[in-house]
Each structure stands twice: as C-alpha cells, then as structure tokens.
C-alpha cells in the first residue's frame, strides 16, 4: 500500500488566511438501552451520523472543527464507554 501513496509536492500554510477547516472523527461506543434515546438525541443535535449498530455497539461519524470534535468526545465519554476513536486530522481550504 505504501507504493500507492502520492508524494507531497507542495505545502501551503493557510492558518493566517480566511479558511474552512474540518476533521472527520469516528467513535465506537457501547450503547446501553437506558441511555439510548438521550445519546441519539445528542448525536442528532450535533449533526452526527450513525454508521453502524451491531451487538450493543454503535459507530458514530462526526464532521466538525477540531475543538468541537474534542467537546463532543468529552460529552460522550461522560455518558457511555468509548471503545475506539479514529480521527482524520484537520483538513482545510482557503476561502475565495
């Protein structure tokens, strides 16, 4: 798979420019029946998506900025057990 990677040709630092930044985060959590409705309402409020639901576990997809994803993760950890996390890292494009 490493041979399929594309070489990086150029990197631009756009942190000082007006830009849009997002990060994809997938979280696998244990879903208890008694907390199900509250947790799913919170996920919907945060515009998250349920990707998979099998054997009492669900995988959630959240797409937001880095800080919002961290806040979401902290809130979920207070309610239920987080068993796995995968994050893409920030992706950004300059506006205009």
mmCIF file with all atom_site columns, C-alpha atoms in Angstrom:
data_model
loop_
_atom_site.group_PDB
_atom_site.id
_atom_site.type_symbol
_atom_site.label_atom_id
_atom_site.label_alt_id
_atom_site.label_comp_id
_atom_site.label_asym_id
_atom_site.label_entity_id
_atom_site.label_seq_id
_atom_site.pdbx_PDB_ins_code
_atom_site.Cartn_x
_atom_site.Cartn_y
_atom_site.Cartn_z
_atom_site.occupancy
_atom_site.B_iso_or_equiv
_atom_site.pdbx_formal_charge
_atom_site.auth_seq_id
_atom_site.auth_comp_id
_atom_site.auth_asym_id
_atom_site.auth_atom_id
_atom_site.pdbx_PDB_model_num
ATOM 1  C CA . UNK A 1 1  ? 0.000   0.000  0.000  1.00 0.00 ? 1  UNK A CA 1
ATOM 2  C CA . UNK A 1 2  ? 2.912   2.363  0.629  1.00 0.00 ? 2  UNK A CA 1
ATOM 3  C CA . UNK A 1 3  ? 3.827   2.302  -3.058 1.00 0.00 ? 3  UNK A CA 1
ATOM 4  C CA . UNK A 1 4  ? 0.384   3.692  -3.889 1.00 0.00 ? 4  UNK A CA 1
ATOM 5  C CA . UNK A 1 5  ? 0.950   6.857  -1.829 1.00 0.00 ? 5  UNK A CA 1
ATOM 6  C CA . UNK A 1 6  ? 1.313   10.097 -3.754 1.00 0.00 ? 6  UNK A CA 1
ATOM 7  C CA . UNK A 1 7  ? 4.386   12.226 -2.995 1.00 0.00 ? 7  UNK A CA 1
ATOM 8  C CA . UNK A 1 8  ? 3.751   15.602 -1.370 1.00 0.00 ? 8  UNK A CA 1
ATOM 9  C CA . UNK A 1 9  ? 4.689   18.251 -3.933 1.00 0.00 ? 9  UNK A CA 1
ATOM 10 C CA . UNK A 1 10 ? 3.799   21.468 -2.118 1.00 0.00 ? 10 UNK A CA 1
ATOM 11 C CA . UNK A 1 11 ? 2.519   22.569 1.295  1.00 0.00 ? 11 UNK A CA 1
ATOM 12 C CA . UNK A 1 12 ? 0.868   25.933 1.948  1.00 0.00 ? 12 UNK A CA 1
ATOM 13 C CA . UNK A 1 13 ? 0.357   27.371 5.433  1.00 0.00 ? 13 UNK A CA 1
ATOM 14 C CA . UNK A 1 14 ? -3.121  28.928 5.376  1.00 0.00 ? 14 UNK A CA 1
ATOM 15 C CA . UNK A 1 15 ? -3.552  29.410 9.112  1.00 0.00 ? 15 UNK A CA 1
ATOM 16 C CA . UNK A 1 16 ? -3.424  33.209 8.747  1.00 0.00 ? 16 UNK A CA 1
ATOM 17 C CA . UNK A 1 17 ? -5.833  33.221 5.786  1.00 0.00 ? 17 UNK A CA 1
ATOM 18 C CA . UNK A 1 18 ? -9.616  33.065 5.940  1.00 0.00 ? 18 UNK A CA 1
ATOM 19 C CA . UNK A 1 19 ? -10.270 29.346 5.592  1.00 0.00 ? 19 UNK A CA 1
ATOM 20 C CA . UNK A 1 20 ? -12.654 26.478 6.308  1.00 0.00 ? 20 UNK A CA 1
ATOM 21 C CA . UNK A 1 21 ? -11.334 23.639 8.455  1.00 0.00 ? 21 UNK A CA 1
ATOM 22 C CA . UNK A 1 22 ? -12.922 20.268 9.231  1.00 0.00 ? 22 UNK A CA 1
ATOM 23 C CA . UNK A 1 23 ? -11.924 16.984 10.812 1.00 0.00 ? 23 UNK A CA 1
ATOM 24 C CA . UNK A 1 24 ? -13.647 13.622 10.456 1.00 0.00 ? 24 UNK A CA 1
ATOM 25 C CA . UNK A 1 25 ? -13.973 11.638 13.674 1.00 0.00 ? 25 UNK A CA 1
ATOM 26 C CA . UNK A 1 26 ? -15.446 8.166  14.050 1.00 0.00 ? 26 UNK A CA 1
ATOM 27 C CA . UNK A 1 27 ? -16.236 6.894  17.543 1.00 0.00 ? 27 UNK A CA 1
ATOM 28 C CA . UNK A 1 28 ? -17.200 3.371  18.590 1.00 0.00 ? 28 UNK A CA 1
ATOM 29 C CA . UNK A 1 29 ? -19.246 3.347  21.777 1.00 0.00 ? 29 UNK A CA 1
ATOM 30 C CA . UNK A 1 30 ? -21.142 0.872  23.914 1.00 0.00 ? 30 UNK A CA 1
ATOM 31 C CA . UNK A 1 31 ? -24.831 1.734  23.770 1.00 0.00 ? 31 UNK A CA 1
ATOM 32 C CA . UNK A 1 32 ? -26.874 0.885  26.835 1.00 0.00 ? 32 UNK A CA 1
ATOM 33 C CA . UNK A 1 33 ? -30.641 0.685  26.331 1.00 0.00 ? 33 UNK A CA 1
ATOM 34 C CA . UNK A 1 34 ? -31.425 3.088  29.185 1.00 0.00 ? 34 UNK A CA 1
ATOM 35 C CA . UNK A 1 35 ? -29.183 5.815  27.700 1.00 0.00 ? 35 UNK A CA 1
ATOM 36 C CA . UNK A 1 36 ? -30.047 5.186  24.065 1.00 0.00 ? 36 UNK A CA 1
ATOM 37 C CA . UNK A 1 37 ? -32.639 7.920  23.473 1.00 0.00 ? 37 UNK A CA 1
ATOM 38 C CA . UNK A 1 38 ? -30.662 10.669 25.203 1.00 0.00 ? 38 UNK A CA 1
ATOM 39 C CA . UNK A 1 39 ? -27.440 9.743  23.439 1.00 0.00 ? 39 UNK A CA 1
ATOM 40 C CA . UNK A 1 40 ? -29.025 9.506  19.993 1.00 0.00 ? 40 UNK A CA 1
ATOM 41 C CA . UNK A 1 41 ? -30.768 12.861 20.518 1.00 0.00 ? 41 UNK A CA 1
ATOM 42 C CA . UNK A 1 42 ? -27.391 14.412 21.391 1.00 0.00 ? 42 UNK A CA 1
ATOM 43 C CA . UNK A 1 43 ? -25.766 12.881 18.291 1.00 0.00 ? 43 UNK A CA 1
ATOM 44 C CA . UNK A 1 44 ? -28.585 14.223 16.112 1.00 0.00 ? 44 UNK A CA 1
ATOM 45 C CA . UNK A 1 45 ? -28.261 17.673 17.713 1.00 0.00 ? 45 UNK A CA 1
ATOM 46 C CA . UNK A 1 46 ? -24.550 17.697 16.835 1.00 0.00 ? 46 UNK A CA 1
ATOM 47 C CA . UNK A 1 47 ? -25.351 16.641 13.235 1.00 0.00 ? 47 UNK A CA 1
ATOM 48 C CA . UNK A 1 48 ? -23.632 13.299 13.709 1.00 0.00 ? 48 UNK A CA 1
ATOM 49 C CA . UNK A 1 49 ? -24.459 10.116 11.840 1.00 0.00 ? 49 UNK A CA 1
ATOM 50 C CA . UNK A 1 50 ? -24.778 6.530  12.968 1.00 0.00 ? 50 UNK A CA 1
ATOM 51 C CA . UNK A 1 51 ? -22.619 4.453  10.645 1.00 0.00 ? 51 UNK A CA 1
ATOM 52 C CA . UNK A 1 52 ? -23.092 1.026  12.238 1.00 0.00 ? 52 UNK A CA 1
ATOM 53 C CA . UNK A 1 53 ? -25.086 -0.558 15.044 1.00 0.00 ? 53 UNK A CA 1
ATOM 54 C CA . UNK A 1 54 ? -24.189 -4.151 15.962 1.00 0.00 ? 54 UNK A CA 1
ATOM 55 C CA . UNK A 1 55 ? -24.197 -6.166 19.225 1.00 0.00 ? 55 UNK A CA 1
ATOM 56 C CA . UNK A 1 56 ? -24.755 -3.215 21.550 1.00 0.00 ? 56 UNK A CA 1
ATOM 57 C CA . UNK A 1 57 ? -22.083 -1.049 19.931 1.00 0.00 ? 57 UNK A CA 1
ATOM 58 C CA . UNK A 1 58 ? -22.547 1.851  17.544 1.00 0.00 ? 58 UNK A CA 1
ATOM 59 C CA . UNK A 1 59 ? -20.080 3.719  15.374 1.00 0.00 ? 59 UNK A CA 1
ATOM 60 C CA . UNK A 1 60 ? -20.721 7.443  15.054 1.00 0.00 ? 60 UNK A CA 1
ATOM 61 C CA . UNK A 1 61 ? -19.396 9.830  12.434 1.00 0.00 ? 61 UNK A CA 1
ATOM 62 C CA . UNK A 1 62 ? -18.840 13.458 13.393 1.00 0.00 ? 62 UNK A CA 1
ATOM 63 C CA . UNK A 1 63 ? -17.517 16.095 10.993 1.00 0.00 ? 63 UNK A CA 1
ATOM 64 C CA . UNK A 1 64 ? -16.618 19.409 12.584 1.00 0.00 ? 64 UNK A CA 1
ATOM 65 C CA . UNK A 1 65 ? -13.650 21.533 13.591 1.00 0.00 ? 65 UNK A CA 1
ATOM 66 C CA . UNK A 1 66 ? -11.017 20.154 15.974 1.00 0.00 ? 66 UNK A CA 1
ATOM 67 C CA . UNK A 1 67 ? -12.296 21.899 19.118 1.00 0.00 ? 67 UNK A CA 1
ATOM 68 C CA . UNK A 1 68 ? -15.930 20.936 18.518 1.00 0.00 ? 68 UNK A CA 1
ATOM 69 C CA . UNK A 1 69 ? -14.915 17.316 17.988 1.00 0.00 ? 69 UNK A CA 1
ATOM 70 C CA . UNK A 1 70 ? -12.999 17.370 21.282 1.00 0.00 ? 70 UNK A CA 1
ATOM 71 C CA . UNK A 1 71 ? -16.014 18.843 23.087 1.00 0.00 ? 71 UNK A CA 1
ATOM 72 C CA . UNK A 1 72 ? -18.287 16.195 21.562 1.00 0.00 ? 72 UNK A CA 1
ATOM 73 C CA . UNK A 1 73 ? -15.918 13.416 22.603 1.00 0.00 ? 73 UNK A CA 1
ATOM 74 C CA . UNK A 1 74 ? -15.732 14.690 26.197 1.00 0.00 ? 74 UNK A CA 1
ATOM 75 C CA . UNK A 1 75 ? -19.531 14.846 26.393 1.00 0.00 ? 75 UNK A CA 1
ATOM 76 C CA . UNK A 1 76 ? -19.944 11.311 25.062 1.00 0.00 ? 76 UNK A CA 1
ATOM 77 C CA . UNK A 1 77 ? -17.298 9.943  27.458 1.00 0.00 ? 77 UNK A CA 1
ATOM 78 C CA . UNK A 1 78 ? -19.352 11.269 30.385 1.00 0.00 ? 78 UNK A CA 1
ATOM 79 C CA . UNK A 1 79 ? -22.383 9.268  29.259 1.00 0.00 ? 79 UNK A CA 1
ATOM 80 C CA . UNK A 1 80 ? -21.004 5.973  27.952 1.00 0.00 ? 80 UNK A CA 1
ATOM 81 C CA . UNK A 1 81 ? -17.898 3.891  27.323 1.00 0.00 ? 81 UNK A CA 1
ATOM 82 C CA . UNK A 1 82 ? -15.866 4.873  24.255 1.00 0.00 ? 82 UNK A CA 1
ATOM 83 C CA . UNK A 1 83 ? -14.110 1.771  22.905 1.00 0.00 ? 83 UNK A CA 1
ATOM 84 C CA . UNK A 1 84 ? -12.367 3.193  19.805 1.00 0.00 ? 84 UNK A CA 1
ATOM 85 C CA . UNK A 1 85 ? -11.651 6.531  18.132 1.00 0.00 ? 85 UNK A CA 1
ATOM 86 C CA . UNK A 1 86 ? -10.351 7.316  14.638 1.00 0.00 ? 86 UNK A CA 1
ATOM 87 C CA . UNK A 1 87 ? -9.616  10.897 13.570 1.00 0.00 ? 87 UNK A CA 1
ATOM 88 C CA . UNK A 1 88 ? -8.550  12.168 10.164 1.00 0.00 ? 88 UNK A CA 1
ATOM 89 C CA . UNK A 1 89 ? -6.680  15.214 11.399 1.00 0.00 ? 89 UNK A CA 1
ATOM 90 C CA . UNK A 1 90 ? -7.606  18.683 10.176 1.00 0.00 ? 90 UNK A CA 1
ATOM 91 C CA . UNK A 1 91 ? -8.350  19.327 6.510  1.00 0.00 ? 91 UNK A CA 1
ATOM 92 C CA . UNK A 1 92 ? -8.599  22.886 5.248  1.00 0.00 ? 92 UNK A CA 1
ATOM 93 C CA . UNK A 1 93 ? -9.181  25.026 2.183  1.00 0.00 ? 93 UNK A CA 1
ATOM 94 C CA . UNK A 1 94 ? -8.718  28.768 1.863  1.00 0.00 ? 94 UNK A CA 1
ATOM 95 C CA . UNK A 1 95 ? -11.849 30.763 1.077  1.00 0.00 ? 95 UNK A CA 1
ATOM 96 C CA . UNK A 1 96 ? -12.105 32.788 -2.106 1.00 0.00 ? 96 UNK A CA 1
#
